[in-house]
mmCIF file of C-alpha atoms in Angstrom:
data_model
loop_
_atom_site.group_PDB
_atom_site.id
_atom_site.type_symbol
_atom_site.label_atom_id
_atom_site.label_comp_id
_atom_site.label_asym_id
_atom_site.label_seq_id
_atom_site.Cartn_x
_atom_site.Cartn_y
_atom_site.Cartn_z
ATOM 1 C CA MET A 1 87.331 107.799 73.282
ATOM 2 C CA MET A 2 85.495 109.630 75.461
ATOM 3 C CA ALA A 3 85.964 113.482 76.429
ATOM 4 C CA GLY A 4 88.793 114.069 78.603
ATOM 5 C CA VAL A 5 90.433 110.694 78.281
ATOM 6 C CA VAL A 6 93.919 110.451 76.842
ATOM 7 C CA ALA A 7 96.006 107.598 75.840
ATOM 8 C CA ALA A 8 98.729 106.524 78.496
ATOM 9 C CA GLN A 9 102.070 107.995 77.922
ATOM 10 C CA GLN A 10 103.411 106.172 80.559
ATOM 11 C CA ARG A 11 103.698 102.121 80.675
ATOM 12 C CA TRP A 12 101.737 99.928 82.795
ATOM 13 C CA LEU A 13 103.082 97.107 84.600
ATOM 14 C CA VAL A 14 101.442 94.525 86.640
ATOM 15 C CA GLU A 15 102.591 92.354 89.641
ATOM 16 C CA THR A 16 100.330 89.392 89.863
ATOM 17 C CA ASP A 17 102.523 86.270 90.856
ATOM 18 C CA ARG A 18 105.229 87.408 93.316
ATOM 19 C CA SER A 19 104.984 89.538 96.666
ATOM 20 C CA LEU A 20 106.389 92.983 97.063
ATOM 21 C CA ALA A 21 108.779 91.935 99.917
ATOM 22 C CA THR A 22 112.300 91.923 99.095
ATOM 23 C CA ASP A 23 112.924 88.075 99.818
ATOM 24 C CA GLY A 24 109.862 87.310 97.939
ATOM 25 C CA VAL A 25 107.999 85.939 101.128
ATOM 26 C CA TRP A 26 104.995 87.038 102.892
ATOM 27 C CA THR A 27 104.740 86.978 106.630
ATOM 28 C CA GLU A 28 101.282 87.122 108.591
ATOM 29 C CA TYR A 29 100.503 87.891 111.737
ATOM 30 C CA PRO A 30 96.974 86.884 113.043
ATOM 31 C CA LEU A 31 94.979 89.176 115.192
ATOM 32 C CA PRO A 32 93.938 87.877 118.403
ATOM 33 C CA ASN A 33 90.184 88.242 118.075
ATOM 34 C CA PRO A 34 88.289 86.844 115.208
ATOM 35 C CA GLY A 35 86.009 89.205 112.962
ATOM 36 C CA SER A 36 88.305 92.307 113.898
ATOM 37 C CA GLY A 37 88.142 93.330 110.115
ATOM 38 C CA PRO A 38 91.359 95.541 109.885
ATOM 39 C CA THR A 39 90.675 98.445 107.421
ATOM 40 C CA THR A 40 93.666 100.942 106.992
ATOM 41 C CA ILE A 41 97.218 100.992 108.532
ATOM 42 C CA ALA A 42 99.861 103.813 109.041
ATOM 43 C CA LEU A 43 103.399 104.132 110.242
ATOM 44 C CA ALA A 44 104.049 105.812 113.645
ATOM 45 C CA PRO A 45 107.665 107.600 113.998
ATOM 46 C CA ASP A 46 109.028 104.721 115.815
ATOM 47 C CA GLY A 47 108.359 102.432 112.744
ATOM 48 C CA SER A 48 105.426 100.786 114.435
ATOM 49 C CA ALA A 49 102.361 100.402 112.457
ATOM 50 C CA TRP A 50 98.898 101.412 113.513
ATOM 51 C CA PHE A 51 95.593 99.996 112.107
ATOM 52 C CA THR A 52 92.127 100.261 112.520
ATOM 53 C CA GLU A 53 89.698 97.446 113.029
ATOM 54 C CA GLY A 54 86.445 98.717 111.649
ATOM 55 C CA GLN A 55 84.312 95.549 112.721
ATOM 56 C CA GLY A 56 86.166 94.930 116.167
ATOM 57 C CA ASN A 57 85.898 98.693 117.178
ATOM 58 C CA ARG A 58 89.443 98.778 117.956
ATOM 59 C CA ILE A 59 92.941 100.542 117.327
ATOM 60 C CA GLY A 60 95.820 98.129 116.838
ATOM 61 C CA ARG A 61 99.828 98.323 117.086
ATOM 62 C CA ILE A 62 102.644 96.011 115.804
ATOM 63 C CA ASN A 63 106.428 96.489 115.830
ATOM 64 C CA PRO A 64 108.387 96.408 112.622
ATOM 65 C CA ASP A 65 109.544 92.831 113.541
ATOM 66 C CA GLY A 66 106.001 91.667 114.224
ATOM 67 C CA THR A 67 106.655 91.699 118.070
ATOM 68 C CA GLY A 68 104.254 93.675 120.529
ATOM 69 C CA LEU A 69 100.817 93.190 118.847
ATOM 70 C CA LYS A 70 98.486 95.511 121.045
ATOM 71 C CA GLU A 71 94.855 96.127 120.575
ATOM 72 C CA PHE A 72 93.157 99.270 122.090
ATOM 73 C CA PRO A 73 89.458 98.877 122.285
ATOM 74 C CA LEU A 74 87.428 102.202 121.719
ATOM 75 C CA PRO A 75 85.270 103.957 124.636
ATOM 76 C CA ASN A 76 82.152 103.787 122.642
ATOM 77 C CA ALA A 77 80.717 100.720 121.040
ATOM 78 C CA ASN A 78 79.951 100.444 117.537
ATOM 79 C CA SER A 79 82.251 103.365 116.494
ATOM 80 C CA SER A 80 83.512 101.911 113.137
ATOM 81 C CA PRO A 81 86.974 103.404 113.156
ATOM 82 C CA ARG A 82 87.904 103.528 109.348
ATOM 83 C CA ILE A 83 90.949 105.454 108.437
ATOM 84 C CA ILE A 84 93.921 106.229 110.294
ATOM 85 C CA ALA A 85 97.068 108.734 109.865
ATOM 86 C CA LEU A 86 100.190 110.114 111.620
ATOM 87 C CA GLY A 87 99.602 113.732 112.726
ATOM 88 C CA SER A 88 102.124 116.652 113.282
ATOM 89 C CA ASP A 89 101.956 115.922 117.081
ATOM 90 C CA GLY A 90 103.158 112.199 116.732
ATOM 91 C CA ASN A 91 99.843 110.804 117.783
ATOM 92 C CA MET A 92 97.611 108.611 115.498
ATOM 93 C CA TRP A 93 94.344 110.146 114.368
ATOM 94 C CA PHE A 94 91.484 108.383 113.128
ATOM 95 C CA SER A 95 87.856 108.470 112.009
ATOM 96 C CA GLU A 96 84.907 107.152 113.684
ATOM 97 C CA HIS A 97 82.555 106.721 110.889
ATOM 98 C CA SER A 98 79.418 105.423 112.942
ATOM 99 C CA GLY A 99 80.449 107.340 115.754
ATOM 100 C CA ASN A 100 80.596 110.740 114.336
ATOM 101 C CA ARG A 101 83.630 111.430 115.944
ATOM 102 C CA MET A 102 87.503 111.982 115.427
ATOM 103 C CA GLY A 103 89.918 109.913 117.445
ATOM 104 C CA ARG A 104 93.446 110.248 118.516
ATOM 105 C CA ILE A 105 95.599 107.763 120.343
ATOM 106 C CA ALA A 106 98.809 108.210 121.758
ATOM 107 C CA PRO A 107 101.995 106.055 121.488
ATOM 108 C CA ASP A 108 101.000 104.427 125.061
ATOM 109 C CA GLY A 109 97.561 103.782 123.834
ATOM 110 C CA THR A 110 95.823 106.391 125.338
ATOM 111 C CA ILE A 111 92.559 107.404 123.427
ATOM 112 C CA ALA A 112 90.515 110.683 123.018
ATOM 113 C CA GLU A 113 87.451 111.210 121.421
ATOM 114 C CA PHE A 114 86.444 114.474 119.803
ATOM 115 C CA ALA A 115 82.578 114.862 118.726
ATOM 116 C CA ILE A 116 82.088 116.321 115.347
ATOM 117 C CA PRO A 117 79.426 119.436 115.629
ATOM 118 C CA THR A 118 77.373 118.251 112.593
ATOM 119 C CA PRO A 119 75.086 115.184 113.978
ATOM 120 C CA ASP A 120 75.748 111.898 111.794
ATOM 121 C CA SER A 121 77.986 113.711 109.798
ATOM 122 C CA GLY A 122 79.870 110.153 108.510
ATOM 123 C CA PRO A 123 83.428 110.960 108.755
ATOM 124 C CA ARG A 124 84.975 108.626 106.179
ATOM 125 C CA ALA A 125 88.726 109.647 105.374
ATOM 126 C CA LEU A 126 91.121 111.785 106.702
ATOM 127 C CA ALA A 127 94.743 113.076 106.036
ATOM 128 C CA ALA A 128 97.593 115.339 107.588
ATOM 129 C CA GLY A 129 97.771 118.852 106.214
ATOM 130 C CA PRO A 130 100.627 120.959 105.630
ATOM 131 C CA ASP A 131 99.264 123.342 108.515
ATOM 132 C CA GLY A 132 100.032 120.774 111.070
ATOM 133 C CA ASN A 133 96.286 119.939 111.197
ATOM 134 C CA ILE A 134 94.091 116.958 110.423
ATOM 135 C CA TRP A 135 91.698 117.229 107.502
ATOM 136 C CA PHE A 136 88.746 115.006 107.047
ATOM 137 C CA SER A 137 85.691 114.524 104.849
ATOM 138 C CA GLU A 138 82.139 114.467 106.102
ATOM 139 C CA PHE A 139 80.425 112.154 103.754
ATOM 140 C CA ASN A 140 76.802 112.606 105.102
ATOM 141 C CA ALA A 141 77.139 116.178 105.608
ATOM 142 C CA SER A 142 78.893 117.166 102.504
ATOM 143 C CA LYS A 143 81.531 119.022 104.553
ATOM 144 C CA ILE A 144 85.304 118.929 104.849
ATOM 145 C CA GLY A 145 86.187 118.973 108.545
ATOM 146 C CA ARG A 146 89.798 120.285 110.230
ATOM 147 C CA ILE A 147 90.659 119.417 113.579
ATOM 148 C CA THR A 148 93.705 120.800 115.474
ATOM 149 C CA PRO A 149 96.109 118.878 117.586
ATOM 150 C CA ASP A 150 94.329 119.862 120.823
ATOM 151 C CA GLY A 151 90.855 118.598 119.031
ATOM 152 C CA THR A 152 89.359 121.900 118.055
ATOM 153 C CA ILE A 153 86.899 121.025 115.115
ATOM 154 C CA THR A 154 86.071 123.630 112.044
ATOM 155 C CA GLU A 155 83.936 122.408 109.255
ATOM 156 C CA PHE A 156 83.652 123.927 105.795
ATOM 157 C CA THR A 157 80.354 123.166 103.752
ATOM 158 C CA LEU A 158 80.722 122.304 100.117
ATOM 159 C CA PRO A 159 78.901 124.461 97.303
ATOM 160 C CA ARG A 160 76.412 121.356 96.560
ATOM 161 C CA PRO A 161 74.269 119.286 98.834
ATOM 162 C CA ASN A 162 74.673 115.521 98.836
ATOM 163 C CA SER A 163 78.061 115.532 97.091
ATOM 164 C CA GLY A 164 79.532 113.035 99.175
ATOM 165 C CA PRO A 165 83.203 113.860 99.911
ATOM 166 C CA GLY A 166 85.563 110.551 100.364
ATOM 167 C CA ASP A 167 88.938 110.151 100.118
ATOM 168 C CA ILE A 168 91.298 113.205 100.774
ATOM 169 C CA THR A 169 95.057 113.880 100.436
ATOM 170 C CA ALA A 170 97.617 116.785 100.919
ATOM 171 C CA GLY A 171 98.772 118.274 97.526
ATOM 172 C CA THR A 172 102.079 119.841 96.882
ATOM 173 C CA ASP A 173 100.306 122.792 96.231
ATOM 174 C CA GLY A 174 99.807 123.573 99.835
ATOM 175 C CA ASN A 175 96.111 122.823 99.530
ATOM 176 C CA MET A 176 94.061 119.753 100.463
ATOM 177 C CA TRP A 177 92.588 117.534 97.388
ATOM 178 C CA PHE A 178 89.493 115.309 97.842
ATOM 179 C CA LEU A 179 87.073 113.200 96.009
ATOM 180 C CA GLU A 180 83.496 113.497 95.888
ATOM 181 C CA LEU A 181 82.019 110.238 95.318
ATOM 182 C CA ASN A 182 78.975 109.078 93.301
ATOM 183 C CA GLY A 183 75.821 106.709 93.038
ATOM 184 C CA GLN A 184 74.861 104.539 96.038
ATOM 185 C CA MET A 185 77.243 103.682 98.788
ATOM 186 C CA ASP A 186 77.037 103.386 102.460
ATOM 187 C CA GLY A 187 73.579 103.727 102.688
ATOM 188 C CA ARG A 188 73.155 106.990 100.481
ATOM 189 C CA LYS A 189 72.823 107.927 97.055
ATOM 190 C CA VAL A 190 75.461 110.876 96.281
ATOM 191 C CA ASP A 191 75.661 113.447 93.381
ATOM 192 C CA GLY A 192 79.734 113.932 93.488
ATOM 193 C CA ASN A 193 81.664 112.629 90.503
ATOM 194 C CA ARG A 194 84.209 115.619 91.343
ATOM 195 C CA VAL A 195 87.626 116.240 92.552
ATOM 196 C CA GLY A 196 87.604 119.220 95.198
ATOM 197 C CA ARG A 197 90.313 121.318 96.281
ATOM 198 C CA ILE A 198 90.187 123.421 99.844
ATOM 199 C CA THR A 199 92.525 125.599 100.749
ATOM 200 C CA MET A 200 94.023 126.182 104.461
ATOM 201 C CA ASN A 201 91.577 128.918 104.810
ATOM 202 C CA GLY A 202 88.494 126.974 103.789
ATOM 203 C CA THR A 203 88.241 128.218 100.186
ATOM 204 C CA ILE A 204 86.632 125.341 98.252
ATOM 205 C CA THR A 205 86.955 124.703 94.391
ATOM 206 C CA GLU A 206 85.245 121.887 92.493
ATOM 207 C CA PHE A 207 86.571 120.092 89.216
ATOM 208 C CA GLN A 208 84.055 117.756 87.244
ATOM 209 C CA ILE A 209 85.478 114.552 86.214
ATOM 210 C CA PRO A 210 84.841 114.159 82.340
ATOM 211 C CA SER A 211 83.669 110.318 82.272
ATOM 212 C CA ALA A 212 80.027 110.464 83.550
ATOM 213 C CA THR A 213 79.429 106.879 85.096
ATOM 214 C CA GLY A 214 81.226 105.161 88.115
ATOM 215 C CA SER A 215 82.567 106.615 91.219
ATOM 216 C CA PRO A 216 86.092 107.787 91.914
ATOM 217 C CA THR A 217 87.497 105.903 94.771
ATOM 218 C CA ASN A 218 90.995 106.723 96.242
ATOM 219 C CA ILE A 219 93.344 109.864 95.951
ATOM 220 C CA ALA A 220 96.992 110.127 96.179
ATOM 221 C CA VAL A 221 99.866 112.433 95.051
ATOM 222 C CA GLY A 222 101.700 110.840 91.996
ATOM 223 C CA PRO A 223 105.461 110.393 91.137
ATOM 224 C CA ASP A 224 104.858 113.651 88.630
ATOM 225 C CA ARG A 225 103.635 115.826 91.877
ATOM 226 C CA ASN A 226 100.291 116.097 90.213
ATOM 227 C CA ILE A 227 97.015 114.743 91.919
ATOM 228 C CA TRP A 228 95.905 111.184 90.700
ATOM 229 C CA PHE A 229 92.632 109.130 91.849
ATOM 230 C CA THR A 230 91.043 105.752 90.648
ATOM 231 C CA LYS A 231 87.837 105.200 88.884
ATOM 232 C CA GLY A 232 86.730 101.790 87.842
ATOM 233 C CA GLY A 233 88.817 100.962 84.661
ATOM 234 C CA VAL A 234 90.770 104.408 84.725
ATOM 235 C CA VAL A 235 93.038 106.439 87.055
ATOM 236 C CA GLY A 236 92.678 110.366 86.645
ATOM 237 C CA LYS A 237 95.325 112.955 86.906
ATOM 238 C CA VAL A 238 94.593 116.384 88.011
ATOM 239 C CA VAL A 239 97.009 119.231 87.371
ATOM 240 C CA PRO A 240 97.213 122.223 89.642
ATOM 241 C CA ASP A 241 94.535 124.216 87.537
ATOM 242 C CA GLY A 242 92.058 121.372 88.181
ATOM 243 C CA THR A 243 92.058 120.223 84.356
ATOM 244 C CA ILE A 244 91.255 116.384 84.556
ATOM 245 C CA THR A 245 92.497 113.733 82.088
ATOM 246 C CA GLU A 246 91.895 109.915 82.483
ATOM 247 C CA VAL A 247 94.457 107.080 81.633
ATOM 248 C CA PRO A 248 92.994 103.621 80.668
ATOM 249 C CA MET A 249 93.860 100.792 82.853
ATOM 250 C CA PRO A 250 94.772 97.507 81.187
ATOM 251 C CA PRO A 251 91.660 95.335 80.505
ATOM 252 C CA ASN A 252 89.655 93.669 83.420
ATOM 253 C CA SER A 253 91.643 95.864 86.022
ATOM 254 C CA GLY A 254 89.504 98.296 87.673
ATOM 255 C CA GLY A 255 91.755 100.337 90.419
ATOM 256 C CA THR A 256 90.917 100.939 93.959
ATOM 257 C CA GLY A 257 93.765 101.979 96.440
ATOM 258 C CA LEU A 258 96.772 104.087 94.633
ATOM 259 C CA THR A 259 100.022 105.259 96.220
ATOM 260 C CA ALA A 260 103.382 106.911 95.199
ATOM 261 C CA GLY A 261 104.673 106.928 98.858
ATOM 262 C CA SER A 262 102.885 109.967 100.526
ATOM 263 C CA ASP A 263 100.304 107.945 102.076
ATOM 264 C CA ARG A 264 97.953 110.355 104.212
ATOM 265 C CA GLN A 265 100.834 112.740 104.766
ATOM 266 C CA THR A 266 102.073 115.822 102.900
ATOM 267 C CA PRO A 267 104.317 114.619 99.727
ATOM 268 C CA LYS A 268 107.857 114.934 101.036
ATOM 269 C CA ARG A 269 109.030 111.534 99.709
ATOM 270 C CA LEU A 270 107.603 110.230 96.446
ATOM 271 C CA SER A 271 108.593 107.010 94.479
ATOM 272 C CA ASN A 272 108.712 106.901 90.707
ATOM 273 C CA ARG A 273 105.730 104.657 90.226
ATOM 274 C CA LEU A 274 102.128 105.542 90.898
ATOM 275 C CA TRP A 275 101.065 101.691 92.477
ATOM 276 C CA VAL A 276 97.594 100.985 92.062
ATOM 277 C CA ALA A 277 95.569 98.063 93.785
ATOM 278 C CA SER A 278 92.895 96.348 91.664
ATOM 279 C CA ALA A 279 90.419 94.554 93.278
ATOM 280 C CA ALA A 280 88.616 93.472 90.295
ATOM 281 C CA GLY A 281 91.547 91.914 88.771
ATOM 282 C CA ASN A 282 93.115 90.586 91.992
ATOM 283 C CA LYS A 283 96.276 91.977 90.960
ATOM 284 C CA LEU A 284 98.540 94.817 91.819
ATOM 285 C CA LEU A 285 100.193 97.344 88.792
ATOM 286 C CA PHE A 286 102.248 100.223 88.691
ATOM 287 C CA LEU A 287 102.419 103.358 86.319
ATOM 288 C CA THR A 288 106.261 104.219 85.154
ATOM 289 C CA PHE A 289 106.826 107.936 84.579
ATOM 290 C CA LYS A 290 109.236 109.054 82.111
#
């Protein structure tokens, strides 16, 4: 067993043959434009779902009952909207990975864009912070950014160049936690393989992930209120002091996204399961907590 890897005290369960809908039936809503490439999705206060169209260069909206599907083109071509989240101002915020901007879309569809000071910073992921601001990662620039509801951007440089910050979330300790990716991706070779923590005043601490190979993918707060992340065939747990342990997933799984219910929001409501999506295994799994 590799250093830092512990046997799971929890129990993995797998969902492969049934949907997560309460009646067991999936409902689909085709998008008007082919090749839109919907990427991420988040809920607004009125229950509507807003989503990015990475290839279509649009932001979409749909009501809970599937009606009212609307698409809003971005002002600039080839912006590559990637991640979207609800801000404290009631607007939806999104990153433009290729456009080097942060975007804000109001409930009526009005879009505002804010240029990131560092050129070609590669904004990747974002999440709402406990300070009422949106925090985001700058993959190409090795920085963490913060944008206020009025669009003022502050950038914080990571301790090491080429560390490739990726997914980010708000922890239960009042700080933001993020991943530093590892290896070749998005046209760059980065040397991260760490979990980072940034305080509201911009103090950054990095924690080395025990396993040397592979790249961490997604990060979230778990039912135990610790930070969890996916990395190949393991999920990692990070306690407040930065100690990391890695829990093996079932064979032939390989985790990608994960959630316990506080997606890109401050963790106010958490379930008793950590759900993990497995692209490699074509299944969903959850880790139960006792």
